Amino acid sequence: MYLAGVNIGGHFSQIEANTQVIKDPFDNFITEEDIRKIKEWGFNCVRFPVDYSFFTLEDGSFDEERMKKTDRIIDFCSDAGLYVIFDLHKAPGHSFAFKERDENDIWDKKSANRKKFIDIWDMLSKRYKNRDKILYEILNEPVAPEDNMWYELADEAIAAIRENDTEHFIVVESNLWGQSSRFVNMKKYDDEKILYSFHFYDPIVVTHQMAEWTSFYKYDIYRKKTFYPGRPEGLDDSVRAKVEKLDNHFATWLDGQDKEWNIDELEKVMKPVLDFKNRHNVPVLCGEFGCVAHGDPQTRINWTRDFMALCAKHGISFTYWNYKNLDFGIYDFTEKYADNPNYQNDERLDKGVLGELQNGILHP
């Protein structure tokens, strides 16, 4: 299986980003026209992030009207001939936010949230088992204290899905936000319909430069335009020490950042994924990657071009983050980026990034 597509984050996940700028966002943020556009651009897949809270009521039951809204998006994808990855982006008892992950109780085998998580996948696999082109991504960016704790939970979710559906692919991401480095401990499943996934945002000071939610920006430690290829300016041990003092969770992301970055360095970061893929001859997906819109237009183009070249070289499927808005969009209609040089046309479309994504699509 080879997938080439985009995320439609912000529709039924991370919803707060769009409720203030779009009327009736659950109906209007992503429309059938958007899905058709994705198909016209040459992609064959949409990753569809959905937060459990979007369709789960306080008593733990499922909101049928909300589920019909997810059906609607899947129908749009089916009509366009696109695969759709149903990504459980946020799950009960699990947050991938740096400062919240210590509170996660989904790893407790006796927790009510763990049972809710399994119940969700029982429901979803029953609902969608007869769909033609659907994949189940059981959890976005797991942040288990130990890798084996994540794979034990994944085993339970896979078993619940396979009770209802033995045909569709299941997407399993590596631990700790899908880091490629965690592929050294990635579990190889006997199930031949597992798609192994990672996320890629290296180097973080390029892909997340000037991003307001990062510690190095929030605490005014490192607010620099960072160009690619090249070496980040002024990124020394003192920067890491300051971040470590204020937000130790984020500090580890700065390890190994102070060097000359180019396509060869990106490939080195990806090596654990490539080794696993080649050793087991299994399909691999990069479920998220991208460079924030704060980046210089040429930096976004250069970084995307190099990453796409690596995906093509190694036969890796991809879904770019993100189709619209959320700081990484191919499109962006927010006031925040009204004057951003990446979107200075009537369509508010980053044509450079789109072009590199299209150029990187494999055509077997």
mmCIF file of C-alpha atoms in Angstrom:
data_model
loop_
_atom_site.group_PDB
_atom_site.id
_atom_site.type_symbol
_atom_site.label_atom_id
_atom_site.label_comp_id
_atom_site.label_asym_id
_atom_site.label_seq_id
_atom_site.Cartn_x
_atom_site.Cartn_y
_atom_site.Cartn_z
ATOM 1 C CA MET A 1 0.000 0.000 0.000
ATOM 2 C CA TYR A 2 1.260 3.458 -0.931
ATOM 3 C CA LEU A 3 -0.496 6.545 0.413
ATOM 4 C CA ALA A 4 0.152 10.165 -0.506
ATOM 5 C CA GLY A 5 -1.997 12.739 1.181
ATOM 6 C CA VAL A 6 -2.685 15.479 3.681
ATOM 7 C CA ASN A 7 -4.142 15.880 7.157
ATOM 8 C CA ILE A 8 -7.427 17.688 7.641
ATOM 9 C CA GLY A 9 -6.652 18.609 11.238
ATOM 10 C CA GLY A 10 -8.752 21.292 12.878
ATOM 11 C CA HIS A 11 -12.103 19.948 11.684
ATOM 12 C CA PHE A 12 -13.010 17.469 14.429
ATOM 13 C CA SER A 13 -9.746 17.804 16.347
ATOM 14 C CA GLN A 14 -8.044 20.849 17.862
ATOM 15 C CA ILE A 15 -11.372 22.461 17.136
ATOM 16 C CA GLU A 16 -10.844 25.587 19.202
ATOM 17 C CA ALA A 17 -8.500 26.919 16.517
ATOM 18 C CA ASN A 18 -11.380 27.403 14.095
ATOM 19 C CA THR A 19 -14.525 28.070 16.123
ATOM 20 C CA GLN A 20 -13.835 31.809 16.169
ATOM 21 C CA VAL A 21 -13.075 32.268 12.488
ATOM 22 C CA ILE A 22 -15.558 30.017 10.661
ATOM 23 C CA LYS A 23 -19.334 29.928 11.002
ATOM 24 C CA ASP A 24 -20.607 26.414 11.820
ATOM 25 C CA PRO A 25 -17.090 24.937 11.595
ATOM 26 C CA PHE A 26 -18.258 21.324 11.976
ATOM 27 C CA ASP A 27 -20.056 21.696 8.657
ATOM 28 C CA ASN A 28 -17.989 24.317 6.879
ATOM 29 C CA PHE A 29 -14.309 24.017 7.792
ATOM 30 C CA ILE A 30 -13.869 20.969 5.551
ATOM 31 C CA THR A 31 -16.392 20.548 2.748
ATOM 32 C CA GLU A 32 -16.848 18.226 -0.189
ATOM 33 C CA GLU A 33 -15.119 20.842 -2.319
ATOM 34 C CA ASP A 34 -12.018 20.571 -0.114
ATOM 35 C CA ILE A 35 -11.917 16.808 -0.539
ATOM 36 C CA ARG A 36 -12.320 17.124 -4.294
ATOM 37 C CA LYS A 37 -9.489 19.664 -4.345
ATOM 38 C CA ILE A 38 -7.197 17.232 -2.528
ATOM 39 C CA LYS A 39 -8.010 14.600 -5.147
ATOM 40 C CA GLU A 40 -7.450 17.064 -8.003
ATOM 41 C CA TRP A 41 -4.032 17.915 -6.604
ATOM 42 C CA GLY A 42 -3.020 14.288 -7.157
ATOM 43 C CA PHE A 43 -3.251 12.868 -3.638
ATOM 44 C CA ASN A 44 -4.907 9.537 -2.862
ATOM 45 C CA CYS A 45 -5.388 9.818 0.904
ATOM 46 C CA VAL A 46 -6.681 11.990 3.724
ATOM 47 C CA ARG A 47 -5.645 11.590 7.349
ATOM 48 C CA PHE A 48 -8.725 12.506 9.353
ATOM 49 C CA PRO A 49 -7.888 13.514 12.949
ATOM 50 C CA VAL A 50 -10.849 13.179 15.332
ATOM 51 C CA ASP A 51 -10.801 13.841 19.084
ATOM 52 C CA TYR A 52 -12.764 11.341 21.155
ATOM 53 C CA SER A 53 -14.522 14.243 22.892
ATOM 54 C CA PHE A 54 -16.064 15.247 19.574
ATOM 55 C CA PHE A 55 -18.310 12.176 19.508
ATOM 56 C CA THR A 56 -18.328 10.990 23.145
ATOM 57 C CA LEU A 57 -20.894 12.242 25.663
ATOM 58 C CA GLU A 58 -20.206 12.801 29.357
ATOM 59 C CA ASP A 59 -21.839 9.489 30.301
ATOM 60 C CA GLY A 60 -19.478 7.640 27.955
ATOM 61 C CA SER A 61 -22.060 6.954 25.270
ATOM 62 C CA PHE A 62 -21.559 8.020 21.684
ATOM 63 C CA ASP A 63 -23.270 10.984 20.065
ATOM 64 C CA GLU A 64 -24.939 9.632 16.931
ATOM 65 C CA GLU A 65 -25.401 13.070 15.380
ATOM 66 C CA ARG A 66 -21.680 13.754 15.728
ATOM 67 C CA MET A 67 -20.861 10.327 14.307
ATOM 68 C CA LYS A 68 -22.986 11.162 11.278
ATOM 69 C CA LYS A 69 -20.734 14.170 10.733
ATOM 70 C CA THR A 70 -17.698 11.869 10.637
ATOM 71 C CA ASP A 71 -19.613 9.588 8.260
ATOM 72 C CA ARG A 72 -20.134 12.599 6.009
ATOM 73 C CA ILE A 73 -16.406 13.278 5.658
ATOM 74 C CA ILE A 74 -15.723 9.606 5.002
ATOM 75 C CA ASP A 75 -18.475 9.646 2.365
ATOM 76 C CA PHE A 76 -16.819 12.631 0.680
ATOM 77 C CA CYS A 77 -13.513 10.752 0.590
ATOM 78 C CA SER A 78 -15.161 7.601 -0.733
ATOM 79 C CA ASP A 79 -16.931 9.523 -3.492
ATOM 80 C CA ALA A 80 -13.600 11.096 -4.478
ATOM 81 C CA GLY A 81 -11.832 7.724 -4.475
ATOM 82 C CA LEU A 82 -9.563 8.660 -1.564
ATOM 83 C CA TYR A 83 -8.340 6.475 1.249
ATOM 84 C CA VAL A 84 -9.151 7.890 4.674
ATOM 85 C CA ILE A 85 -7.149 7.267 7.838
ATOM 86 C CA PHE A 86 -9.455 7.620 10.840
ATOM 87 C CA ASP A 87 -6.979 9.039 13.346
ATOM 88 C CA LEU A 88 -8.054 9.012 17.004
ATOM 89 C CA HIS A 89 -6.177 12.211 17.668
ATOM 90 C CA LYS A 90 -6.998 12.615 21.347
ATOM 91 C CA ALA A 91 -8.150 9.691 23.471
ATOM 92 C CA PRO A 92 -9.641 9.379 26.973
ATOM 93 C CA GLY A 93 -6.912 9.474 29.598
ATOM 94 C CA HIS A 94 -4.250 10.502 27.113
ATOM 95 C CA SER A 95 -2.763 13.865 26.180
ATOM 96 C CA PHE A 96 0.309 14.329 24.013
ATOM 97 C CA ALA A 97 0.823 17.852 25.408
ATOM 98 C CA PHE A 98 4.227 18.131 27.091
ATOM 99 C CA LYS A 99 3.002 19.364 30.454
ATOM 100 C CA GLU A 100 -0.046 17.093 30.626
ATOM 101 C CA ARG A 101 1.428 13.706 29.796
ATOM 102 C CA ASP A 102 2.353 12.906 33.406
ATOM 103 C CA GLU A 103 -1.376 12.898 34.190
ATOM 104 C CA ASN A 104 -2.249 10.245 31.598
ATOM 105 C CA ASP A 105 -3.936 7.214 33.137
ATOM 106 C CA ILE A 106 -4.616 5.273 29.949
ATOM 107 C CA TRP A 107 -1.472 3.247 30.711
ATOM 108 C CA ASP A 108 -3.087 1.902 33.901
ATOM 109 C CA LYS A 109 -4.572 -1.453 32.904
ATOM 110 C CA LYS A 110 -7.422 -0.994 35.390
ATOM 111 C CA SER A 111 -8.341 2.578 34.504
ATOM 112 C CA ALA A 112 -11.813 3.481 33.267
ATOM 113 C CA ASN A 113 -10.262 5.540 30.479
ATOM 114 C CA ARG A 114 -8.406 2.521 29.126
ATOM 115 C CA LYS A 115 -11.706 0.644 28.872
ATOM 116 C CA LYS A 116 -13.314 3.655 27.168
ATOM 117 C CA PHE A 117 -10.474 3.667 24.648
ATOM 118 C CA ILE A 118 -11.046 0.012 23.761
ATOM 119 C CA ASP A 119 -14.806 0.572 23.604
ATOM 120 C CA ILE A 120 -14.238 3.387 21.123
ATOM 121 C CA TRP A 121 -12.339 1.104 18.785
ATOM 122 C CA ASP A 122 -14.933 -1.616 19.161
ATOM 123 C CA MET A 123 -17.593 0.898 18.111
ATOM 124 C CA LEU A 124 -15.599 2.433 15.257
ATOM 125 C CA SER A 125 -14.554 -0.890 13.732
ATOM 126 C CA LYS A 126 -18.153 -2.136 13.828
ATOM 127 C CA ARG A 127 -19.361 1.067 12.222
ATOM 128 C CA TYR A 128 -16.794 1.220 9.438
ATOM 129 C CA LYS A 129 -15.902 -2.412 8.744
ATOM 130 C CA ASN A 130 -17.780 -2.402 5.429
ATOM 131 C CA ARG A 131 -16.193 0.794 4.153
ATOM 132 C CA ASP A 132 -13.946 0.329 1.156
ATOM 133 C CA LYS A 133 -10.915 2.560 1.734
ATOM 134 C CA ILE A 134 -10.578 3.172 5.460
ATOM 135 C CA LEU A 135 -7.643 2.661 7.812
ATOM 136 C CA TYR A 136 -7.741 2.821 11.607
ATOM 137 C CA GLU A 137 -5.036 4.820 13.389
ATOM 138 C CA ILE A 138 -5.456 3.728 16.981
ATOM 139 C CA LEU A 139 -3.736 6.651 18.745
ATOM 140 C CA ASN A 140 -2.020 9.840 17.676
ATOM 141 C CA GLU A 141 1.391 10.561 19.199
ATOM 142 C CA PRO A 142 1.400 8.126 22.131
ATOM 143 C CA VAL A 143 3.533 9.290 25.054
ATOM 144 C CA ALA A 144 3.838 6.215 27.247
ATOM 145 C CA PRO A 145 6.465 6.277 30.031
ATOM 146 C CA GLU A 146 7.913 3.096 28.505
ATOM 147 C CA ASP A 147 7.603 1.830 24.941
ATOM 148 C CA ASN A 148 6.238 -1.560 25.976
ATOM 149 C CA MET A 149 3.346 0.116 27.822
ATOM 150 C CA TRP A 150 2.202 1.632 24.544
ATOM 151 C CA TYR A 151 2.489 -1.626 22.625
ATOM 152 C CA GLU A 152 0.520 -3.491 25.291
ATOM 153 C CA LEU A 153 -2.300 -0.984 24.867
ATOM 154 C CA ALA A 154 -1.991 -1.192 21.082
ATOM 155 C CA ASP A 155 -2.322 -4.984 21.331
ATOM 156 C CA GLU A 156 -5.643 -4.573 23.118
ATOM 157 C CA ALA A 157 -6.950 -2.079 20.568
ATOM 158 C CA ILE A 158 -5.856 -4.233 17.634
ATOM 159 C CA ALA A 159 -7.564 -7.267 19.180
ATOM 160 C CA ALA A 160 -10.794 -5.298 19.626
ATOM 161 C CA ILE A 161 -10.702 -4.136 16.007
ATOM 162 C CA ARG A 162 -9.906 -7.584 14.647
ATOM 163 C CA GLU A 163 -12.927 -9.029 16.446
ATOM 164 C CA ASN A 164 -15.018 -6.970 14.030
ATOM 165 C CA ASP A 165 -12.811 -6.269 11.034
ATOM 166 C CA THR A 166 -9.991 -8.420 9.698
ATOM 167 C CA GLU A 167 -9.697 -6.653 6.356
ATOM 168 C CA HIS A 168 -8.631 -3.063 6.905
ATOM 169 C CA PHE A 169 -5.168 -1.766 7.718
ATOM 170 C CA ILE A 170 -4.412 -0.565 11.243
ATOM 171 C CA VAL A 171 -1.896 2.245 11.749
ATOM 172 C CA VAL A 172 0.486 1.918 14.712
ATOM 173 C CA GLU A 173 2.714 4.870 15.532
ATOM 174 C CA SER A 174 5.991 4.797 17.438
ATOM 175 C CA ASN A 175 6.074 5.994 21.039
ATOM 176 C CA LEU A 176 6.928 9.519 22.212
ATOM 177 C CA TRP A 177 5.109 11.616 19.635
ATOM 178 C CA GLY A 178 5.953 9.222 16.825
ATOM 179 C CA GLN A 179 9.666 9.889 17.046
ATOM 180 C CA SER A 180 11.725 8.002 14.490
ATOM 181 C CA SER A 181 14.285 7.199 17.206
ATOM 182 C CA ARG A 182 11.697 4.999 18.977
ATOM 183 C CA PHE A 183 11.625 2.622 16.024
ATOM 184 C CA VAL A 184 14.538 0.860 17.699
ATOM 185 C CA ASN A 185 11.871 -0.617 19.998
ATOM 186 C CA MET A 186 8.983 -0.759 17.522
ATOM 187 C CA LYS A 187 7.005 -3.973 17.812
ATOM 188 C CA LYS A 188 6.722 -6.088 14.669
ATOM 189 C CA TYR A 189 3.214 -7.528 14.480
ATOM 190 C CA ASP A 190 2.271 -10.866 12.955
ATOM 191 C CA ASP A 191 -0.704 -9.097 11.377
ATOM 192 C CA GLU A 192 0.179 -8.332 7.739
ATOM 193 C CA LYS A 193 -2.211 -5.389 7.639
ATOM 194 C CA ILE A 194 -0.330 -3.108 10.001
ATOM 195 C CA LEU A 195 0.974 0.199 8.679
ATOM 196 C CA TYR A 196 3.851 1.438 10.848
ATOM 197 C CA SER A 197 3.921 5.187 11.366
ATOM 198 C CA PHE A 198 6.156 8.010 12.559
ATOM 199 C CA HIS A 199 6.026 11.816 12.647
ATOM 200 C CA PHE A 200 8.870 14.023 11.467
ATOM 201 C CA TYR A 201 9.593 17.588 12.571
ATOM 202 C CA ASP A 202 13.392 17.662 12.605
ATOM 203 C CA PRO A 203 15.111 19.976 13.181
ATOM 204 C CA ILE A 204 12.555 21.388 15.592
ATOM 205 C CA VAL A 205 14.109 24.872 15.544
ATOM 206 C CA VAL A 206 13.416 25.009 11.807
ATOM 207 C CA THR A 207 10.000 23.352 11.594
ATOM 208 C CA HIS A 208 8.649 25.088 14.714
ATOM 209 C CA GLN A 209 10.523 28.390 14.516
ATOM 210 C CA MET A 210 8.699 31.290 16.177
ATOM 211 C CA ALA A 211 5.809 28.973 17.102
ATOM 212 C CA GLU A 212 4.058 30.561 20.062
ATOM 213 C CA TRP A 213 3.344 27.313 21.919
ATOM 214 C CA THR A 214 6.977 26.174 22.090
ATOM 215 C CA SER A 215 9.010 26.818 25.212
ATOM 216 C CA PHE A 216 11.856 28.488 23.373
ATOM 217 C CA TYR A 217 9.394 31.081 22.056
ATOM 218 C CA LYS A 218 7.019 31.334 25.004
ATOM 219 C CA TYR A 219 9.818 32.103 27.448
ATOM 220 C CA ASP A 220 11.630 34.387 24.971
ATOM 221 C CA ILE A 221 14.696 32.131 24.901
ATOM 222 C CA TYR A 222 15.162 31.549 21.176
ATOM 223 C CA ARG A 223 13.088 33.669 18.815
ATOM 224 C CA LYS A 224 15.038 33.518 15.590
ATOM 225 C CA LYS A 225 14.251 33.044 11.949
ATOM 226 C CA THR A 226 15.992 29.784 11.151
ATOM 227 C CA PHE A 227 16.881 28.872 7.603
ATOM 228 C CA TYR A 228 17.236 25.487 5.931
ATOM 229 C CA PRO A 229 19.606 24.126 4.804
ATOM 230 C CA GLY A 230 22.062 25.550 7.277
ATOM 231 C CA ARG A 231 23.099 25.743 10.905
ATOM 232 C CA PRO A 232 20.747 27.384 13.428
ATOM 233 C CA GLU A 233 22.219 30.681 14.560
ATOM 234 C CA GLY A 234 23.207 31.031 18.221
ATOM 235 C CA LEU A 235 21.819 27.683 19.344
ATOM 236 C CA ASP A 236 24.301 26.745 22.067
ATOM 237 C CA ASP A 237 24.221 24.946 25.412
ATOM 238 C CA SER A 238 22.960 28.059 27.179
ATOM 239 C CA VAL A 239 19.720 27.929 25.187
ATOM 240 C CA ARG A 240 19.101 24.326 26.154
ATOM 241 C CA ALA A 241 19.910 25.077 29.797
ATOM 242 C CA LYS A 242 17.322 27.857 29.892
ATOM 243 C CA VAL A 243 14.645 25.666 28.320
ATOM 244 C CA GLU A 244 15.541 22.813 30.666
ATOM 245 C CA LYS A 245 15.084 25.062 33.683
ATOM 246 C CA LEU A 246 11.673 26.304 32.570
ATOM 247 C CA ASP A 247 10.253 23.266 30.774
ATOM 248 C CA ASN A 248 12.293 20.095 31.131
ATOM 249 C CA HIS A 249 9.878 18.093 28.966
ATOM 250 C CA PHE A 250 10.681 20.218 25.924
ATOM 251 C CA ALA A 251 14.433 20.414 26.503
ATOM 252 C CA THR A 252 15.096 16.949 25.084
ATOM 253 C CA TRP A 253 13.846 18.132 21.688
ATOM 254 C CA LEU A 254 16.877 20.413 21.458
ATOM 255 C CA ASP A 255 19.373 17.551 21.653
ATOM 256 C CA GLY A 256 21.483 17.375 18.512
ATOM 257 C CA GLN A 257 19.993 20.506 16.938
ATOM 258 C CA ASP A 258 23.188 22.591 16.860
ATOM 259 C CA LYS A 259 24.700 21.451 13.565
ATOM 260 C CA GLU A 260 24.566 21.978 9.830
ATOM 261 C CA TRP A 261 21.209 20.638 8.624
ATOM 262 C CA ASN A 262 20.705 19.236 5.129
ATOM 263 C CA ILE A 263 19.112 16.229 3.446
ATOM 264 C CA ASP A 264 21.840 13.884 4.686
ATOM 265 C CA GLU A 265 21.184 14.893 8.297
ATOM 266 C CA LEU A 266 17.446 14.398 7.827
ATOM 267 C CA GLU A 267 18.127 10.906 6.526
ATOM 268 C CA LYS A 268 20.270 10.121 9.568
ATOM 269 C CA VAL A 269 17.368 11.053 11.846
ATOM 270 C CA MET A 270 15.122 8.779 9.812
ATOM 271 C CA LYS A 271 17.561 5.830 9.946
ATOM 272 C CA PRO A 272 15.815 3.798 12.709
ATOM 273 C CA VAL A 273 12.629 3.872 10.627
ATOM 274 C CA LEU A 274 14.477 2.815 7.483
ATOM 275 C CA ASP A 275 16.273 0.012 9.300
ATOM 276 C CA PHE A 276 12.975 -1.347 10.655
ATOM 277 C CA LYS A 277 11.264 -1.056 7.275
ATOM 278 C CA ASN A 278 14.049 -2.854 5.448
ATOM 279 C CA ARG A 279 14.566 -5.513 8.097
ATOM 280 C CA HIS A 280 10.912 -6.551 8.171
ATOM 281 C CA ASN A 281 9.825 -5.527 4.657
ATOM 282 C CA VAL A 282 6.773 -3.675 5.965
ATOM 283 C CA PRO A 283 4.908 -0.546 4.820
ATOM 284 C CA VAL A 284 5.682 2.705 6.613
ATOM 285 C CA LEU A 285 3.791 5.994 6.797
ATOM 286 C CA CYS A 286 4.938 9.425 7.889
ATOM 287 C CA GLY A 287 1.627 10.553 9.337
ATOM 288 C CA GLU A 288 2.701 14.125 10.060
ATOM 289 C CA PHE A 289 5.458 16.422 8.860
ATOM 290 C CA GLY A 290 5.719 20.057 7.908
ATOM 291 C CA CYS A 291 7.409 23.397 8.455
ATOM 292 C CA VAL A 292 5.539 26.158 10.276
ATOM 293 C CA ALA A 293 4.256 29.121 8.282
ATOM 294 C CA HIS A 294 6.475 31.469 10.315
ATOM 295 C CA GLY A 295 9.347 30.056 8.279
ATOM 296 C CA ASP A 296 10.760 31.885 5.289
ATOM 297 C CA PRO A 297 8.993 30.705 2.090
ATOM 298 C CA GLN A 298 12.208 29.303 0.631
ATOM 299 C CA THR A 299 12.989 27.479 3.879
ATOM 300 C CA ARG A 300 9.560 25.823 3.777
ATOM 301 C CA ILE A 301 10.120 24.823 0.180
ATOM 302 C CA ASN A 302 13.665 23.546 0.738
ATOM 303 C CA TRP A 303 12.775 21.512 3.812
ATOM 304 C CA THR A 304 9.669 20.012 2.202
ATOM 305 C CA ARG A 305 11.585 19.181 -0.974
ATOM 306 C CA ASP A 306 14.304 17.319 0.912
ATOM 307 C CA PHE A 307 11.894 15.398 3.092
ATOM 308 C CA MET A 308 9.766 14.404 0.111
ATOM 309 C CA ALA A 309 12.886 13.241 -1.713
ATOM 310 C CA LEU A 310 13.652 10.919 1.199
ATOM 311 C CA CYS A 311 10.103 9.562 1.266
ATOM 312 C CA ALA A 312 10.284 8.867 -2.467
ATOM 313 C CA LYS A 313 13.743 7.311 -2.217
ATOM 314 C CA HIS A 314 12.645 4.882 0.480
ATOM 315 C CA GLY A 315 9.062 4.231 -0.607
ATOM 316 C CA ILE A 316 7.469 5.835 2.444
ATOM 317 C CA SER A 317 3.823 6.901 2.412
ATOM 318 C CA PHE A 318 3.023 10.367 3.735
ATOM 319 C CA THR A 319 0.271 12.684 4.934
ATOM 320 C CA TYR A 320 1.371 16.304 5.243
ATOM 321 C CA TRP A 321 0.402 18.405 8.264
ATOM 322 C CA ASN A 322 -1.769 20.322 7.455
ATOM 323 C CA TYR A 323 -4.221 20.990 4.622
ATOM 324 C CA LYS A 324 -5.719 24.167 6.093
ATOM 325 C CA ASN A 325 -4.709 26.586 8.889
ATOM 326 C CA LEU A 326 -3.228 25.356 12.226
ATOM 327 C CA ASP A 327 0.065 27.192 11.539
ATOM 328 C CA PHE A 328 1.233 24.672 8.916
ATOM 329 C CA GLY A 329 -1.512 24.899 6.306
ATOM 330 C CA ILE A 330 -1.142 24.623 2.570
ATOM 331 C CA TYR A 331 -4.068 27.002 2.754
ATOM 332 C CA ASP A 332 -4.418 29.582 5.522
ATOM 333 C CA PHE A 333 -7.360 31.923 5.953
ATOM 334 C CA THR A 334 -6.634 33.261 9.445
ATOM 335 C CA GLU A 335 -5.935 36.887 10.286
ATOM 336 C CA LYS A 336 -2.787 35.741 12.049
ATOM 337 C CA TYR A 337 -1.142 34.997 8.702
ATOM 338 C CA ALA A 338 -2.892 37.675 6.629
ATOM 339 C CA ASP A 339 0.422 39.342 5.810
ATOM 340 C CA ASN A 340 2.519 36.182 5.785
ATOM 341 C CA PRO A 341 4.646 35.916 2.616
ATOM 342 C CA ASN A 342 3.724 32.245 2.159
ATOM 343 C CA TYR A 343 0.108 33.149 1.349
ATOM 344 C CA GLN A 344 0.270 36.313 -0.729
ATOM 345 C CA ASN A 345 -2.227 35.401 -3.445
ATOM 346 C CA ASP A 346 -6.000 35.478 -3.757
ATOM 347 C CA GLU A 347 -6.281 31.809 -2.849
ATOM 348 C CA ARG A 348 -4.146 32.143 0.314
ATOM 349 C CA LEU A 349 -2.350 29.056 -0.984
ATOM 350 C CA ASP A 350 1.298 28.131 -0.410
ATOM 351 C CA LYS A 351 1.988 27.064 -3.971
ATOM 352 C CA GLY A 352 5.637 26.327 -3.266
ATOM 353 C CA VAL A 353 4.968 23.728 -0.585
ATOM 354 C CA LEU A 354 2.097 22.222 -2.568
ATOM 355 C CA GLY A 355 4.354 21.868 -5.589
ATOM 356 C CA GLU A 356 7.029 20.033 -3.612
ATOM 357 C CA LEU A 357 4.444 17.648 -2.167
ATOM 358 C CA GLN A 358 3.098 16.916 -5.627
ATOM 359 C CA ASN A 359 6.578 16.427 -7.069
ATOM 360 C CA GLY A 360 7.333 13.887 -4.347
ATOM 361 C CA ILE A 361 4.390 11.598 -5.062
ATOM 362 C CA LEU A 362 5.422 8.185 -6.336
ATOM 363 C CA HIS A 363 3.557 6.829 -9.340
ATOM 364 C CA PRO A 364 4.093 3.059 -9.294
#
